[in-house]
PDB file of C-alpha atoms and ligand atoms in Angstrom:
ATOM      1  CA  UNK A   1     -16.298  -6.708  -1.657  1.00  0.00           C
ATOM      2  CA  UNK A   2     -13.304  -4.235  -1.914  1.00  0.00           C
ATOM      3  CA  UNK A   3      -9.978  -5.502  -3.543  1.00  0.00           C
ATOM      4  CA  UNK A   4      -6.796  -4.619  -1.778  1.00  0.00           C
ATOM      5  CA  UNK A   5      -3.361  -4.754  -3.197  1.00  0.00           C
ATOM      6  CA  UNK A   6      -0.589  -5.839  -0.691  1.00  0.00           C
ATOM      7  CA  UNK A   7       2.908  -4.659  -1.771  1.00  0.00           C
ATOM      8  CA  UNK A   8       5.840  -5.864   0.419  1.00  0.00           C
ATOM      9  CA  UNK A   9       9.132  -7.535  -0.332  1.00  0.00           C
ATOM     10  CA  UNK A  10       8.743  -9.467   2.842  1.00  0.00           C
ATOM     11  CA  UNK A  11       6.715 -12.726   2.556  1.00  0.00           C
ATOM     12  CA  UNK A  12       6.181 -12.574   6.429  1.00  0.00           C
ATOM     13  CA  UNK A  13       4.794  -9.032   6.262  1.00  0.00           C
ATOM     14  CA  UNK A  14       2.473 -10.000   3.355  1.00  0.00           C
ATOM     15  CA  UNK A  15       1.383 -13.083   5.290  1.00  0.00           C
ATOM     16  CA  UNK A  16       0.455 -11.030   8.452  1.00  0.00           C
ATOM     17  CA  UNK A  17      -1.292  -8.284   6.276  1.00  0.00           C
ATOM     18  CA  UNK A  18      -3.245 -11.013   4.377  1.00  0.00           C
ATOM     19  CA  UNK A  19      -4.413 -12.566   7.674  1.00  0.00           C
ATOM     20  CA  UNK A  20      -5.594  -9.237   9.002  1.00  0.00           C
ATOM     21  CA  UNK A  21      -7.207  -7.855   5.923  1.00  0.00           C
ATOM     22  CA  UNK A  22      -8.764 -11.143   4.923  1.00  0.00           C
ATOM     23  CA  UNK A  23     -10.645 -10.951   8.221  1.00  0.00           C
ATOM     24  CA  UNK A  24     -11.844  -7.660   7.429  1.00  0.00           C
ATOM     25  CA  UNK A  25     -13.306  -9.091   4.149  1.00  0.00           C
ATOM     26  CA  UNK A  26     -11.090  -7.731   1.505  1.00  0.00           C
ATOM     27  CA  UNK A  27     -10.216  -9.584  -1.624  1.00  0.00           C
ATOM     28  CA  UNK A  28      -6.418  -9.757  -1.550  1.00  0.00           C
ATOM     29  CA  UNK A  29      -3.862  -9.387  -4.459  1.00  0.00           C
ATOM     30  CA  UNK A  30      -0.114  -9.506  -3.670  1.00  0.00           C
ATOM     31  CA  UNK A  31       3.011  -7.908  -5.119  1.00  0.00           C
ATOM     32  CA  UNK A  32       6.635  -7.966  -3.877  1.00  0.00           C
ATOM     33  CA  UNK A  33       7.937  -4.771  -5.293  1.00  0.00           C
ATOM     34  CA  UNK A  34       6.807  -1.551  -6.820  1.00  0.00           C
ATOM     35  CA  UNK A  35       7.184  -2.721 -10.347  1.00  0.00           C
ATOM     36  CA  UNK A  36       5.018  -5.803  -9.732  1.00  0.00           C
ATOM     37  CA  UNK A  37       2.592  -3.520  -8.053  1.00  0.00           C
ATOM     38  CA  UNK A  38       2.214  -1.377 -11.182  1.00  0.00           C
ATOM     39  CA  UNK A  39       1.684  -4.554 -13.318  1.00  0.00           C
ATOM     40  CA  UNK A  40      -0.983  -5.689 -10.851  1.00  0.00           C
ATOM     41  CA  UNK A  41      -2.694  -2.355 -11.025  1.00  0.00           C
ATOM     42  CA  UNK A  42      -2.876  -2.640 -14.807  1.00  0.00           C
ATOM     43  CA  UNK A  43      -4.114  -6.232 -14.839  1.00  0.00           C
ATOM     44  CA  UNK A  44      -6.830  -5.757 -12.163  1.00  0.00           C
ATOM     45  CA  UNK A  45      -8.776  -2.590 -12.596  1.00  0.00           C
ATOM     46  CA  UNK A  46     -11.022  -3.672  -9.644  1.00  0.00           C
ATOM     47  CA  UNK A  47      -8.194  -2.735  -7.045  1.00  0.00           C
ATOM     48  CA  UNK A  48      -9.590  -0.114  -4.644  1.00  0.00           C
ATOM     49  CA  UNK A  49      -6.993   0.074  -2.161  1.00  0.00           C
ATOM     50  CA  UNK A  50      -3.085  -0.261  -1.988  1.00  0.00           C
ATOM     51  CA  UNK A  51      -1.076  -1.139   1.145  1.00  0.00           C
ATOM     52  CA  UNK A  52       2.558   0.039   0.031  1.00  0.00           C
ATOM     53  CA  UNK A  53       5.701  -0.833   1.681  1.00  0.00           C
ATOM     54  CA  UNK A  54       8.581   1.926   1.346  1.00  0.00           C
ATOM     55  CA  UNK A  55      11.828  -0.102   1.293  1.00  0.00           C
ATOM     56  CA  UNK A  56      11.655  -2.838  -1.393  1.00  0.00           C
ATOM     57  CA  UNK A  57      14.029  -3.785  -4.141  1.00  0.00           C
ATOM     58  CA  UNK A  58      13.592  -3.218  -7.959  1.00  0.00           C
ATOM     59  CA  UNK A  59      11.209  -0.227  -7.169  1.00  0.00           C
ATOM     60  CA  UNK A  60      10.643   1.288  -3.867  1.00  0.00           C
ATOM     61  CA  UNK A  61       7.363   2.453  -2.488  1.00  0.00           C
ATOM     62  CA  UNK A  62       7.652   6.203  -2.896  1.00  0.00           C
ATOM     63  CA  UNK A  63       8.685   5.888  -6.705  1.00  0.00           C
ATOM     64  CA  UNK A  64       5.821   3.381  -7.225  1.00  0.00           C
ATOM     65  CA  UNK A  65       3.376   5.839  -5.402  1.00  0.00           C
ATOM     66  CA  UNK A  66       4.496   8.682  -7.621  1.00  0.00           C
ATOM     67  CA  UNK A  67       4.116   6.538 -10.772  1.00  0.00           C
ATOM     68  CA  UNK A  68       0.770   5.071  -9.921  1.00  0.00           C
ATOM     69  CA  UNK A  69      -0.723   8.501  -9.204  1.00  0.00           C
ATOM     70  CA  UNK A  70       0.401   9.549 -12.665  1.00  0.00           C
ATOM     71  CA  UNK A  71      -0.503   6.391 -14.493  1.00  0.00           C
ATOM     72  CA  UNK A  72      -3.873   5.758 -12.666  1.00  0.00           C
ATOM     73  CA  UNK A  73      -4.777   9.316 -12.117  1.00  0.00           C
ATOM     74  CA  UNK A  74      -8.276   8.748 -13.206  1.00  0.00           C
ATOM     75  CA  UNK A  75      -8.868   5.894 -10.795  1.00  0.00           C
ATOM     76  CA  UNK A  76     -10.096   6.388  -7.256  1.00  0.00           C
ATOM     77  CA  UNK A  77      -7.251   4.432  -5.616  1.00  0.00           C
ATOM     78  CA  UNK A  78      -6.593   4.775  -1.812  1.00  0.00           C
ATOM     79  CA  UNK A  79      -2.947   4.447  -1.064  1.00  0.00           C
ATOM     80  CA  UNK A  80      -1.723   3.736   2.470  1.00  0.00           C
ATOM     81  CA  UNK A  81       2.096   3.651   2.913  1.00  0.00           C
ATOM     82  CA  UNK A  82       3.065   1.023   5.380  1.00  0.00           C
ATOM     83  CA  UNK A  83       6.680   1.445   6.573  1.00  0.00           C
ATOM     84  CA  UNK A  84       9.420   1.497   9.307  1.00  0.00           C
ATOM     85  CA  UNK A  85      10.214   5.016   7.925  1.00  0.00           C
ATOM     86  CA  UNK A  86       8.852   7.185  10.694  1.00  0.00           C
ATOM     87  CA  UNK A  87      10.546  10.513  10.355  1.00  0.00           C
ATOM     88  CA  UNK A  88       8.413  13.423   9.862  1.00  0.00           C
ATOM     89  CA  UNK A  89      10.153  14.466   6.529  1.00  0.00           C
ATOM     90  CA  UNK A  90       9.259  10.940   5.078  1.00  0.00           C
ATOM     91  CA  UNK A  91       5.605  11.156   6.173  1.00  0.00           C
ATOM     92  CA  UNK A  92       5.276  14.602   4.551  1.00  0.00           C
ATOM     93  CA  UNK A  93       6.980  13.230   1.477  1.00  0.00           C
ATOM     94  CA  UNK A  94       4.615  10.330   1.175  1.00  0.00           C
ATOM     95  CA  UNK A  95       1.633  12.703   1.736  1.00  0.00           C
ATOM     96  CA  UNK A  96       2.801  15.020  -0.867  1.00  0.00           C
ATOM     97  CA  UNK A  97       3.429  12.087  -3.394  1.00  0.00           C
ATOM     98  CA  UNK A  98      -0.223  11.131  -2.918  1.00  0.00           C
ATOM     99  CA  UNK A  99      -0.587   8.733   0.014  1.00  0.00           C
ATOM    100  CA  UNK A 100      -3.854   8.854   1.707  1.00  0.00           C
ATOM    101  CA  UNK A 101      -2.637   7.449   5.113  1.00  0.00           C
ATOM    102  CA  UNK A 102       0.600   6.324   6.845  1.00  0.00           C
ATOM    103  CA  UNK A 103       1.002   3.115   8.901  1.00  0.00           C
ATOM    104  CA  UNK A 104       4.141   2.572  10.938  1.00  0.00           C
ATOM    105  CA  UNK A 105       5.506  -1.056  11.384  1.00  0.00           C
ATOM    106  CA  UNK A 106       4.990  -2.811  13.493  1.00  0.00           C
ATOM    107  CA  UNK A 107       1.192  -2.508  13.411  1.00  0.00           C
ATOM    108  CA  UNK A 108      -1.769  -4.334  14.886  1.00  0.00           C
ATOM    109  CA  UNK A 109      -5.002  -5.245  13.322  1.00  0.00           C
ATOM    110  CA  UNK A 110      -6.609  -2.227  15.238  1.00  0.00           C
ATOM    111  CA  UNK A 111      -4.176   0.243  13.821  1.00  0.00           C
ATOM    112  CA  UNK A 112      -4.504  -1.058  10.323  1.00  0.00           C
ATOM    113  CA  UNK A 113      -8.400  -0.846  10.781  1.00  0.00           C
ATOM    114  CA  UNK A 114      -8.181   2.761  12.098  1.00  0.00           C
ATOM    115  CA  UNK A 115      -6.075   3.750   9.122  1.00  0.00           C
ATOM    116  CA  UNK A 116      -8.466   2.283   6.597  1.00  0.00           C
ATOM    117  CA  UNK A 117     -11.251   4.082   8.212  1.00  0.00           C
ATOM    118  CA  UNK A 118      -9.263   7.400   8.285  1.00  0.00           C
ATOM    119  CA  UNK A 119      -8.517   6.886   4.471  1.00  0.00           C
ATOM    120  CA  UNK A 120     -12.289   6.485   3.856  1.00  0.00           C
ATOM    121  CA  UNK A 121     -11.858   2.771   2.937  1.00  0.00           C
ATOM    122  CA  UNK A 122     -14.095   1.226   5.782  1.00  0.00           C
TER     123      UNK A 122
HETATM  124 MG1   MG B 201      10.514  -3.866   2.792  1.00  0.00          MG
END
């Protein structure tokens, strides 16, 4: 079973993601900002995939992405940015920072499944 870290400051979004991804068979860990996400990655070396919101308090998703690619460079982590930021510049910025895929909100279970497949997770 793969372990997936959900990172989003919205409890509602985390709930929806937990339902969708739980049905796909992932073990789920949650974090509500980038700083908590980095802590979770330190505490849970079994995490395979990160679904990362962009806009969050404390530490946003793009800063978190850059830090986790440095700190966990030796780990084979797949990172999917999941956000309302849909401008091309932002997508390029995320891909250059090390995102494997980019999911636009609002999303459906089919979209999430397709992006996980595209990232080589499924
Ligand atoms: Mg947010």
